Amino acid sequence: AAAMAAAPTPPPLEPLPLPGFSDEGFREKFLRKTRENPLVPLGCLCTIGVLTYGLISFKRGNIRQSQLMMRARILAQGFTFAALLGGMVATAMKSK
């Protein structure tokens, strides 16, 4: 009986709440991330716009315009990727 009394209490069965944004829904998280790094959504919109215009040009038979838009899409994707990396670096530097 004395050995059981000295045993530590078991941990709780319920998980501990995560610190920070536990009550945050998809919309709130999206808006927060957009405010933190507005260039990423802008780059995504540009990429989608250029891709759409390139596909429309291809369907209409304007091959030169379509090729130009596909090259512009690559640039827009590169911009988006650079903005994403830049935001990650800025966030990491800010947290230190």
Tab-separated table of C-alpha atoms in Angstrom:
chain	number	residue	atom	x	y	z
A	1	ALA	CA	0.000	0.000	0.000
A	2	ALA	CA	2.867	2.360	0.804
A	3	ALA	CA	4.490	1.724	-2.609
A	4	MET	CA	1.277	2.619	-4.442
A	5	ALA	CA	0.913	5.867	-2.506
A	6	ALA	CA	4.412	6.958	-3.533
A	7	ALA	CA	3.806	6.314	-7.243
A	8	PRO	CA	3.440	9.486	-9.362
A	9	THR	CA	0.054	10.339	-10.804
A	10	PRO	CA	-0.451	9.325	-14.437
A	11	PRO	CA	-0.559	12.043	-17.105
A	12	PRO	CA	-3.977	13.326	-18.178
A	13	LEU	CA	-5.724	11.438	-20.968
A	14	GLU	CA	-6.770	14.602	-22.786
A	15	PRO	CA	-4.119	16.216	-24.984
A	16	LEU	CA	-2.882	19.633	-23.974
A	17	PRO	CA	-4.124	22.480	-26.195
A	18	LEU	CA	-1.625	23.740	-28.732
A	19	PRO	CA	-0.256	27.187	-28.001
A	20	GLY	CA	-1.170	30.075	-30.247
A	21	PHE	CA	-3.946	29.831	-32.791
A	22	SER	CA	-5.951	26.828	-31.581
A	23	ASP	CA	-9.362	28.482	-32.133
A	24	GLU	CA	-8.396	29.714	-35.594
A	25	GLY	CA	-10.489	28.511	-38.545
A	26	PHE	CA	-9.443	28.265	-42.180
A	27	ARG	CA	-10.623	31.778	-43.045
A	28	GLU	CA	-8.901	33.402	-40.068
A	29	LYS	CA	-5.665	31.538	-40.778
A	30	PHE	CA	-5.797	32.467	-44.483
A	31	LEU	CA	-6.335	36.148	-43.669
A	32	ARG	CA	-3.545	36.132	-41.068
A	33	LYS	CA	-1.094	34.487	-43.463
A	34	THR	CA	-2.104	36.913	-46.227
A	35	ARG	CA	-1.434	39.879	-43.940
A	36	GLU	CA	1.939	38.399	-42.933
A	37	ASN	CA	3.081	37.864	-46.545
A	38	PRO	CA	0.787	39.511	-49.126
A	39	LEU	CA	3.101	38.750	-52.060
A	40	VAL	CA	2.359	35.001	-52.045
A	41	PRO	CA	-1.401	35.299	-52.787
A	42	LEU	CA	-0.615	38.038	-55.314
A	43	GLY	CA	1.862	35.730	-57.067
A	44	CYS	CA	-0.679	32.890	-57.049
A	45	LEU	CA	-3.321	35.123	-58.635
A	46	CYS	CA	-0.850	36.304	-61.281
A	47	THR	CA	0.135	32.709	-62.043
A	48	ILE	CA	-3.500	31.645	-62.415
A	49	GLY	CA	-4.292	34.663	-64.596
A	50	VAL	CA	-1.342	34.125	-66.929
A	51	LEU	CA	-2.048	30.379	-67.134
A	52	THR	CA	-5.703	31.003	-67.966
A	53	TYR	CA	-4.860	33.551	-70.639
A	54	GLY	CA	-2.245	31.190	-72.105
A	55	LEU	CA	-4.742	28.335	-72.290
A	56	ILE	CA	-7.328	30.595	-73.936
A	57	SER	CA	-4.708	31.706	-76.486
A	58	PHE	CA	-3.806	28.081	-77.165
A	59	LYS	CA	-7.439	27.130	-77.694
A	60	ARG	CA	-7.908	30.027	-80.128
A	61	GLY	CA	-4.869	28.870	-82.103
A	62	ASN	CA	-2.605	31.783	-81.229
A	63	ILE	CA	0.465	29.628	-80.620
A	64	ARG	CA	2.924	32.538	-80.281
A	65	GLN	CA	0.829	34.242	-77.600
A	66	SER	CA	0.291	30.902	-75.845
A	67	GLN	CA	4.046	30.225	-75.697
A	68	LEU	CA	4.671	33.725	-74.382
A	69	MET	CA	2.091	33.221	-71.641
A	70	MET	CA	3.558	29.866	-70.623
A	71	ARG	CA	6.956	31.543	-70.228
A	72	ALA	CA	5.312	34.330	-68.230
A	73	ARG	CA	3.688	31.656	-66.059
A	74	ILE	CA	7.137	30.283	-65.214
A	75	LEU	CA	8.230	33.771	-64.171
A	76	ALA	CA	5.097	34.242	-62.066
A	77	GLN	CA	5.664	30.877	-60.373
A	78	GLY	CA	9.273	31.850	-59.674
A	79	PHE	CA	8.117	35.134	-58.151
A	80	THR	CA	5.612	33.274	-55.968
A	81	PHE	CA	8.268	30.808	-54.812
A	82	ALA	CA	10.721	33.630	-54.042
A	83	ALA	CA	8.005	35.473	-52.082
A	84	LEU	CA	7.251	32.295	-50.140
A	85	LEU	CA	10.913	31.761	-49.273
A	86	GLY	CA	11.357	35.431	-48.399
A	87	GLY	CA	8.353	35.293	-46.077
A	88	MET	CA	9.704	32.182	-44.383
A	89	VAL	CA	13.100	33.817	-43.849
A	90	ALA	CA	11.474	36.998	-42.521
A	91	THR	CA	9.317	34.980	-40.115
A	92	ALA	CA	12.331	32.997	-38.910
A	93	MET	CA	14.359	36.175	-38.382
A	94	LYS	CA	11.481	37.845	-36.541
A	95	SER	CA	11.066	34.895	-34.154
A	96	LYS	CA	14.736	34.975	-33.093
